[in-house]
Coordinates of C-alpha atoms in Angstrom, one line a residue:
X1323 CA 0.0 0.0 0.0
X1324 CA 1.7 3.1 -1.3
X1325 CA 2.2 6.1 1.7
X1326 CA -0.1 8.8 1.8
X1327 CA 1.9 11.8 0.0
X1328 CA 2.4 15.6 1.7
X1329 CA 2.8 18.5 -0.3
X1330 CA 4.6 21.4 0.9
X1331 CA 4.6 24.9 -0.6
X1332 CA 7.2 26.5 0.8
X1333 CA 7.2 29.5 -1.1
X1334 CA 9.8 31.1 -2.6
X1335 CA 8.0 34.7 -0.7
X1336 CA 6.8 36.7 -3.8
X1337 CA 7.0 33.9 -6.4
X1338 CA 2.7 33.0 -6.3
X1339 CA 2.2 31.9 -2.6
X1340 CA -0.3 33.8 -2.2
X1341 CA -2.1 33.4 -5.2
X1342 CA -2.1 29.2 -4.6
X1343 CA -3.3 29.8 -0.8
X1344 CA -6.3 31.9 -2.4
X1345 CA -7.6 29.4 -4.8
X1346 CA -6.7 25.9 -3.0
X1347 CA -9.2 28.2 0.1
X1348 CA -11.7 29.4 -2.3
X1349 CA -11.8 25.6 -4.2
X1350 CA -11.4 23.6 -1.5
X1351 CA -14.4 21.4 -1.7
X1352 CA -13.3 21.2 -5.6
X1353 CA -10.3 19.4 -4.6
X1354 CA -11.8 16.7 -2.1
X1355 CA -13.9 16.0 -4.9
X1356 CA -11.0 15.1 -6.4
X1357 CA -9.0 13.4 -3.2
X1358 CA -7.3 16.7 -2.5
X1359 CA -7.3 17.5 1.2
X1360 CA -6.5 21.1 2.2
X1361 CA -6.6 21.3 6.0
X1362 CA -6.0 25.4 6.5
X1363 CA -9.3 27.0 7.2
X1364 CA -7.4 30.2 5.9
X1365 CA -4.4 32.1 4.6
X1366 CA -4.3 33.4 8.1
X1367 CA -4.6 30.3 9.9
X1368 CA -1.6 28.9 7.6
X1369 CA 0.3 32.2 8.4
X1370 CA 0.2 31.9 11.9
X1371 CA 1.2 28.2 11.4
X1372 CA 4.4 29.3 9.5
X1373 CA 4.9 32.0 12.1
X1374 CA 4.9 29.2 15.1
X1375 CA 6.9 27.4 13.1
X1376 CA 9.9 29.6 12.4
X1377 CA 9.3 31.0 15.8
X1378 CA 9.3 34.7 14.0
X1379 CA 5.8 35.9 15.4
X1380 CA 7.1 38.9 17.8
X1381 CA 8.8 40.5 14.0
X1382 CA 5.3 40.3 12.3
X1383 CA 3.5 41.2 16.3
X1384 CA 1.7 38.4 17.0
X1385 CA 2.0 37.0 20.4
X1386 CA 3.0 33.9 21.3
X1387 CA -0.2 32.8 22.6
X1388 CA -2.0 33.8 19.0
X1389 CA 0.1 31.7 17.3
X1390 CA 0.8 28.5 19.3
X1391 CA -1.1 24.7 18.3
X1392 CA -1.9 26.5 14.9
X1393 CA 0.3 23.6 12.8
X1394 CA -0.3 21.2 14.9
X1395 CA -4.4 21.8 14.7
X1396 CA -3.6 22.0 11.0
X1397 CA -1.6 18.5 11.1
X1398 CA -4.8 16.7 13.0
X1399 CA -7.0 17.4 10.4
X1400 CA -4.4 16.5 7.5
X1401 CA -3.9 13.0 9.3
X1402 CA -7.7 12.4 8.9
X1403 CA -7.4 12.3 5.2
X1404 CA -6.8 9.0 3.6
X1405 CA -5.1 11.0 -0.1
X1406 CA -2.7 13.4 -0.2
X1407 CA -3.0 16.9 1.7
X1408 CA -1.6 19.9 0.2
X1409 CA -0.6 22.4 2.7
X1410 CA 1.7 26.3 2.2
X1411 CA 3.0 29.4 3.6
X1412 CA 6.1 30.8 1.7
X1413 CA 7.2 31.9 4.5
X1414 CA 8.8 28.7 4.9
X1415 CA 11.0 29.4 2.8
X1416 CA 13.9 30.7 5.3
X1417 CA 13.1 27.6 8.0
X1418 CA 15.6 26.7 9.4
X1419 CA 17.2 22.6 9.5
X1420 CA 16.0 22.2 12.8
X1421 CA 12.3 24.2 12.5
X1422 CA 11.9 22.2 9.2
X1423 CA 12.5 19.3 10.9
X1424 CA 10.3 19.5 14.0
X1425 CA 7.8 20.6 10.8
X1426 CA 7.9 17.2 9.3
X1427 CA 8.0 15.3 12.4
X1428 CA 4.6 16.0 12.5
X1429 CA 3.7 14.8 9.2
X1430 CA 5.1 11.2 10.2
X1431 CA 3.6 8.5 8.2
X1432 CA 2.7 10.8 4.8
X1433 CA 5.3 10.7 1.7
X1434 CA 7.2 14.4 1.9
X1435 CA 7.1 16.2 -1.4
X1436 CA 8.7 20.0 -1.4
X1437 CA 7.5 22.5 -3.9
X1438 CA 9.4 25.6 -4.2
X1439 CA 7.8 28.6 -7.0
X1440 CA 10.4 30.8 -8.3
X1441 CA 10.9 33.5 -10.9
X1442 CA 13.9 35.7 -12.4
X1443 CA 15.9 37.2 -9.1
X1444 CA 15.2 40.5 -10.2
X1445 CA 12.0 40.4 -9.6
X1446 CA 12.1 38.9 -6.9
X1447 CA 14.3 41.8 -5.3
X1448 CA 11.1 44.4 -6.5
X1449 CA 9.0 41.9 -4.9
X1450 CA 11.0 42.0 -1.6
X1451 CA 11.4 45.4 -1.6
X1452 CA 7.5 46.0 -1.2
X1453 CA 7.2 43.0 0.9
X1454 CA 9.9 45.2 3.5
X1455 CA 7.5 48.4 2.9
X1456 CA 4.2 46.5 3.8
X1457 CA 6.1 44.9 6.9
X1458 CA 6.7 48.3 8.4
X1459 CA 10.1 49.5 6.8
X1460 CA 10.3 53.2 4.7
X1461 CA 13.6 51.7 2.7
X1462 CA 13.6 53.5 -0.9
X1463 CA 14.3 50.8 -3.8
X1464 CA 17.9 51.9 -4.7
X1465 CA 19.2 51.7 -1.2
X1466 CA 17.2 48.5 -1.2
X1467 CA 18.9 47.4 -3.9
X1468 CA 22.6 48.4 -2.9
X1469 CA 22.0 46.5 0.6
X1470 CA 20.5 42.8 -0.6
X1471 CA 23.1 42.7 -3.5
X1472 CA 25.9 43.6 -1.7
X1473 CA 28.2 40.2 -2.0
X1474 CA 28.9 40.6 1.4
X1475 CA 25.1 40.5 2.8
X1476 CA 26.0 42.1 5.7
X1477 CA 22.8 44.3 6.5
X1478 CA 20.0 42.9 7.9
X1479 CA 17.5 43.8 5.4
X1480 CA 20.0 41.6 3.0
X1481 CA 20.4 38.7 5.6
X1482 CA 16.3 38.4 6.1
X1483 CA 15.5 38.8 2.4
X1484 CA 18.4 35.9 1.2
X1485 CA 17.0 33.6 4.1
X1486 CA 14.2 33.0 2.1
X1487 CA 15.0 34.0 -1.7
X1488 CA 18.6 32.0 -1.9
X1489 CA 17.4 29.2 -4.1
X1490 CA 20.9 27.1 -3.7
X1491 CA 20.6 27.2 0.3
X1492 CA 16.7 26.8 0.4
X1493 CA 17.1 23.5 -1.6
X1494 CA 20.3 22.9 0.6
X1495 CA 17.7 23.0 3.6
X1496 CA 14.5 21.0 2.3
X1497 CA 15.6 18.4 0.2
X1498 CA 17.1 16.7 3.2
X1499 CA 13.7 16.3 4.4
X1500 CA 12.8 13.9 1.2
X1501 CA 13.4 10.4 -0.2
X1502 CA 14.1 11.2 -3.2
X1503 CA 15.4 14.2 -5.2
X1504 CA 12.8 13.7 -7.6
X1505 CA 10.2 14.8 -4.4
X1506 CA 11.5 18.3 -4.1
X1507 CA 9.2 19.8 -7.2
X1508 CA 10.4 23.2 -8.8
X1509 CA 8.3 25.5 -10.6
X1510 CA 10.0 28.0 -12.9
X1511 CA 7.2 31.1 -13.4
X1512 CA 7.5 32.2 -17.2
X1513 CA 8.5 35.4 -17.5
X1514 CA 5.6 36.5 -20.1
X1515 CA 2.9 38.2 -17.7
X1516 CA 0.0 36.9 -18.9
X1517 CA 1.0 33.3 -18.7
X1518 CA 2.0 33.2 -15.2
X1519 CA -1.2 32.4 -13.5
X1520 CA -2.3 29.7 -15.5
X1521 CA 1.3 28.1 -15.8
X1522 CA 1.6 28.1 -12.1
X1523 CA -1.9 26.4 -11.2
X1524 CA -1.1 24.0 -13.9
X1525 CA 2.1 23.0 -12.9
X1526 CA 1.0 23.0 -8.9
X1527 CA -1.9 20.6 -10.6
X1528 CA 0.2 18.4 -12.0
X1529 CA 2.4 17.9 -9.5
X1530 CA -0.2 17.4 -6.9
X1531 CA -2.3 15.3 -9.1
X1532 CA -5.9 17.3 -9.8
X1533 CA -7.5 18.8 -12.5
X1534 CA -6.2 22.9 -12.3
X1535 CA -9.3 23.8 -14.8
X1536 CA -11.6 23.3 -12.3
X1537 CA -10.1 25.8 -10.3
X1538 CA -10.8 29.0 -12.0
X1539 CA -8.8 32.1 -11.0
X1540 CA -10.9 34.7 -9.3
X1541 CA -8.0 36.6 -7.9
X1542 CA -5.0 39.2 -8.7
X1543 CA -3.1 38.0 -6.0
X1544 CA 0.1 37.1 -8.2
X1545 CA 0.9 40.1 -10.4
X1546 CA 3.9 41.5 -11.9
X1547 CA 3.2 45.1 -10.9
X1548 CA 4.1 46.8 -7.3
X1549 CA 2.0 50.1 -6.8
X1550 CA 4.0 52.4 -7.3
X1551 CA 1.5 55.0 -5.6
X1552 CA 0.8 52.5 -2.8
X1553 CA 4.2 51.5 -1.7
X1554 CA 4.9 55.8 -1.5
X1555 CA 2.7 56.2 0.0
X1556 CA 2.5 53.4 2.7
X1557 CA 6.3 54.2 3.1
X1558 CA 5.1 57.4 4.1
X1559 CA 2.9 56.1 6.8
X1560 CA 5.6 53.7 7.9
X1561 CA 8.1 56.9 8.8
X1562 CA 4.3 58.5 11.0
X1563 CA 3.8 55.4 12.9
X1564 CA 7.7 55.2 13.7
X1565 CA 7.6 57.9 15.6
X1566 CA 4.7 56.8 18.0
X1567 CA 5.7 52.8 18.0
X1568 CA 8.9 50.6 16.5
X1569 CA 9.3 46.8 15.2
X1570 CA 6.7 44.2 15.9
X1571 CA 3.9 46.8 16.7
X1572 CA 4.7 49.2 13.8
X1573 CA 4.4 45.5 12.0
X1574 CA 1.2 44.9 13.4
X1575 CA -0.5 48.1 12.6
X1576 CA 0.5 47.6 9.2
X1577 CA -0.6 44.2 8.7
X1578 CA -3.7 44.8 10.7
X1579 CA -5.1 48.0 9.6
X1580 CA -3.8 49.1 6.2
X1581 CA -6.5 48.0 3.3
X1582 CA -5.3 45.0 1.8
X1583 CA -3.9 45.1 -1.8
X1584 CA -2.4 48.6 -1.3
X1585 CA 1.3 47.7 -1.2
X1586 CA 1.5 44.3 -3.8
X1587 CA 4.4 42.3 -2.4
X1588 CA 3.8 39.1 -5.2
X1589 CA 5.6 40.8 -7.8
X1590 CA 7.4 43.4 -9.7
X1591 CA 8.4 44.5 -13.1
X1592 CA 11.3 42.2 -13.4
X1593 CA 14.4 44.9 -13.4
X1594 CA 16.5 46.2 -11.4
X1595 CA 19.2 49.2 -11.6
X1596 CA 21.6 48.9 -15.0
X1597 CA 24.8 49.1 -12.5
X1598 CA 23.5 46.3 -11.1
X1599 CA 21.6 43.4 -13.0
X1600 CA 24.7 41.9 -14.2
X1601 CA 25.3 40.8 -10.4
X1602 CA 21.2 39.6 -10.8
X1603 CA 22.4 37.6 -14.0
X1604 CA 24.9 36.1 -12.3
X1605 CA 22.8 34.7 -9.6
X1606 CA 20.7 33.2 -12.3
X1607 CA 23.1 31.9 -14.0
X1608 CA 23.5 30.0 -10.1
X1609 CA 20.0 29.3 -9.7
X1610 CA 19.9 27.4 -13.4
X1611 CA 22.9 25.4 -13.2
X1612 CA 21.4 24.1 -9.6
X1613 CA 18.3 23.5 -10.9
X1614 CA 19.5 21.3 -13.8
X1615 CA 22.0 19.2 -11.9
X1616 CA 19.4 18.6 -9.1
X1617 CA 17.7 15.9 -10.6
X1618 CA 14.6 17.8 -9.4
X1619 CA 11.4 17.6 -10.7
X1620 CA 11.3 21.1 -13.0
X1621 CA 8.2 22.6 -14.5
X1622 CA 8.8 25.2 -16.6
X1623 CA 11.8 26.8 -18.6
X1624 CA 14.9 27.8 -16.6
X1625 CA 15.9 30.6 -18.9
X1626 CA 12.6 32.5 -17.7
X1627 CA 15.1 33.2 -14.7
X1628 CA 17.4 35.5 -16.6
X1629 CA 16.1 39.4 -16.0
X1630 CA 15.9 41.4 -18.7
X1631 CA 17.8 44.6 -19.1
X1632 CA 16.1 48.1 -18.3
X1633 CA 17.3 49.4 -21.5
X1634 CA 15.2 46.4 -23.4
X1635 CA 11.8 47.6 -22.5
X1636 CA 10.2 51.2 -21.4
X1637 CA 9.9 50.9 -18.1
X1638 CA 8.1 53.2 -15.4
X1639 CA 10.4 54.4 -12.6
X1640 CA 9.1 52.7 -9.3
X1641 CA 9.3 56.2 -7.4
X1642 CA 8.3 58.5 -10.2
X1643 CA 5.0 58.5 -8.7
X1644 CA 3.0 62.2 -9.0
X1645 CA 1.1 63.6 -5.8
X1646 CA -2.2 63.4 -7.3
X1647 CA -1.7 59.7 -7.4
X1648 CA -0.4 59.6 -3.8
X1649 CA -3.2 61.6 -2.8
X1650 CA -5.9 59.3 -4.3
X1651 CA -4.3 56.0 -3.2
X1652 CA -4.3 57.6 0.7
X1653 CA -8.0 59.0 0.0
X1654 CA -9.1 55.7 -0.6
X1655 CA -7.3 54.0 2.1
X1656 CA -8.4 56.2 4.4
X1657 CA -11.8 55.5 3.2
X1658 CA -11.7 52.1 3.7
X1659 CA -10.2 52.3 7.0
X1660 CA -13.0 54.6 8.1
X1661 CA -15.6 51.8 7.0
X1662 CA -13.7 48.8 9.0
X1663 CA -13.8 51.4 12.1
X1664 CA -17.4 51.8 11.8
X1665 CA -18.5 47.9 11.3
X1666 CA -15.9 46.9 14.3
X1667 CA -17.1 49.7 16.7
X1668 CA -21.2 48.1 15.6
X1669 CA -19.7 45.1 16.2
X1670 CA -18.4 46.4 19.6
X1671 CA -21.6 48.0 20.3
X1672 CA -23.5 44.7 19.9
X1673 CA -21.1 43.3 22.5
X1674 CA -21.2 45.8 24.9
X1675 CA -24.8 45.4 24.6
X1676 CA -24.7 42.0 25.4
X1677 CA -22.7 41.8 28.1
X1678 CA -24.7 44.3 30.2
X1679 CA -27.5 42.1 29.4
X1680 CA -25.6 39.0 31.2
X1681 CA -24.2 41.1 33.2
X1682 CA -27.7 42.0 34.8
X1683 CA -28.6 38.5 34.5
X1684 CA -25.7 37.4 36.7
X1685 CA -27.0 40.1 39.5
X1686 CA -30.1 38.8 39.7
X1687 CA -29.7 35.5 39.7
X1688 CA -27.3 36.4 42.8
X1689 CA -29.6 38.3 44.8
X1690 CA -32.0 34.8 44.4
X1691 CA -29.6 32.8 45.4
X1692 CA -28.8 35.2 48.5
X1693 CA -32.2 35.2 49.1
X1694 CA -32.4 31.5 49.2
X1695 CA -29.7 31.2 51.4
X1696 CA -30.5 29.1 54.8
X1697 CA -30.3 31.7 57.4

């Protein structure tokens, strides 16, 4: 009797996570249909799983507490399923051996299969830069730039983003945790636009084993555009809050409050400065050869991950952004903000509401009892 078979999605951050948590959420009784077991209630349920996993909730202000039993509430329902369970937060990306380990400890008895997305590194820098904006940081994209390609990695912001975009050490850190090379499943996103949604549900599809055209694609979440207007002007917002509140709870506001969608981290226009994408071809030029000589399973075309020059295509500069655009993008995010006050403080209301009700409840029922009460 052959094993029951895990599939892990372990990003890389940027590269269609958060496009494949959408639709395997919104399609989930599509894929038991077809044997397919998802066992996240939700992309936040998943992310809090990732976060107890590699132990990074305080950086993204979460609590212990909020975060702790997640995976292992997720795991108890996976076990239930007799087929395989599909299961991914690319955050995972930049586990470490030992959280990856105590990870698939708890998927003991299920065949491991790794599945790592991944596009051209230049993009993948865009698409890391806006993921550091919407995580609290005002950085501007040059000095982004200059810090996560310096060879030498020695800032921070370049130590955190390689942890989970260096394709040669990820695969150094995950394969060990399958049978066979052939388990750890690598999808190459084409670099043509348009094709990049469908390629990547296909491929995830075929690698899992269910039919991807029954899933249609309601969602933008994997795009190749950051906006512009929205990372300006949440950068802006990051440097207010700094000044009242730093790390984790600067985080929290962010990931909490902001409207979702305004800064897009899954993506970017696939360039970086000219001084430096020959050091970005370079690292393809890495990322191909390991791919290749893995004996992994590859879906798609490995010279998609060579960036094309700036000069090649017009190009809109990512902070050439007017203030009529900046004003419109914070008009309608203060907008929607306003809204989701309003509905939480009804919300609140209804509470309050209620619990004077019990609360009067709970005083009468104690004056009967006192009244009761043998002399």
């Amino acid at each position: 009797m052959s094993r029951r078979k895990a599939f892990l999605h372990i990003g890389v951050p940027g590269a269609g996570g958060a496009l494949l948590d959408s639709v395997l959420l919104e399609h989930a009784d599509t894929l038991r249909e077809q044997g397919v077991e998802h066992p996240a209630h939700s992309a936040d349920e998943m992310f809090r799983a990732a976060l107890e996993i590699t132990r990074d909730h305080k950086a993204w202000g979460y609590r212990r507490r909020e975060v702790e039993g997640t995976w292992a509430e997720i795991y108890r329902r996976a076990s239930k399923h007799r087929g395989p369970v599909v299961v991914g937060q690319e955050l995972l990306a930049a586990a470490t051996p030992e959280q990856i380990a105590l990870m698939v400890d708890g998927l003991a008895g299920f065949e491991i299969h790794v599945v790592l997305t991944t596009r051209d590194p230049a993009s993948q820098v865009v698409a890391g830069w806006a993921a550091s904006v919407e995580s609290g940081r005002s950085v501007s994209f040059p000095k982004f730039c200059r810090r996560v390609l310096d060879p030498a990695r020695e800032h921070e912001q370049a130590q955190e983003f390689w942890s989970g975009q260096d394709l040669g050490d990820i695969l150094d850190r995950w394969e060990a945790v399958v049978s066979r090379p052939e388990h750890v499943h690598v999808v190459v996103l084409p670099r043509d636009e348009a094709a990049q949604r469908a390629a990547l549900l296909a491929a995830f599809g075929e690698i899992v084993g269910f039919d991807a055209a029954r899933l249609p694609v309601t969602t933008e979440l994997l795009t190749t555009s950051v906006d512009r207007a929205g990372v300006e002007v949440t950068r802006t917002v990051n440097r207010a809050i700094a000044a009242h509140g730093e790390g984790p709870a600067q985080r929290a506001v962010l990931r909490r409050y902001l409207p979702e969608g305004m800064v897009v981290a899954g993506g970017g226009p696939g360039w970086v400065p000219a001084n430096l994408h020959d050091e970005v071809g370079e690292l393809a030029d890495g990322w191909a050869a390991r791919i290749k000589g893995g004996g992994y399973d590859v879906h798609g075309d490995v010279s998609d991950l060579w960036p094309v020059r700036p000069e090649e295509r017009a190009l809109p500069r990512l902070l050439d952004v007017s203030t009529e655009e900046r004003l419109e993008t914070a008009t309608n995010a203060l907008a929607e903000m306003l809204v989701e006050v309003a509905r939480l403080r009804e919300h609140n209301a209804v509470l309050e509401a209620h619990a004077l009700k019990l609360d009067r409840k709970q005083k009468r029922l104690k004056r009967r009892l006192a009244a009761a009460a043998p002399e």
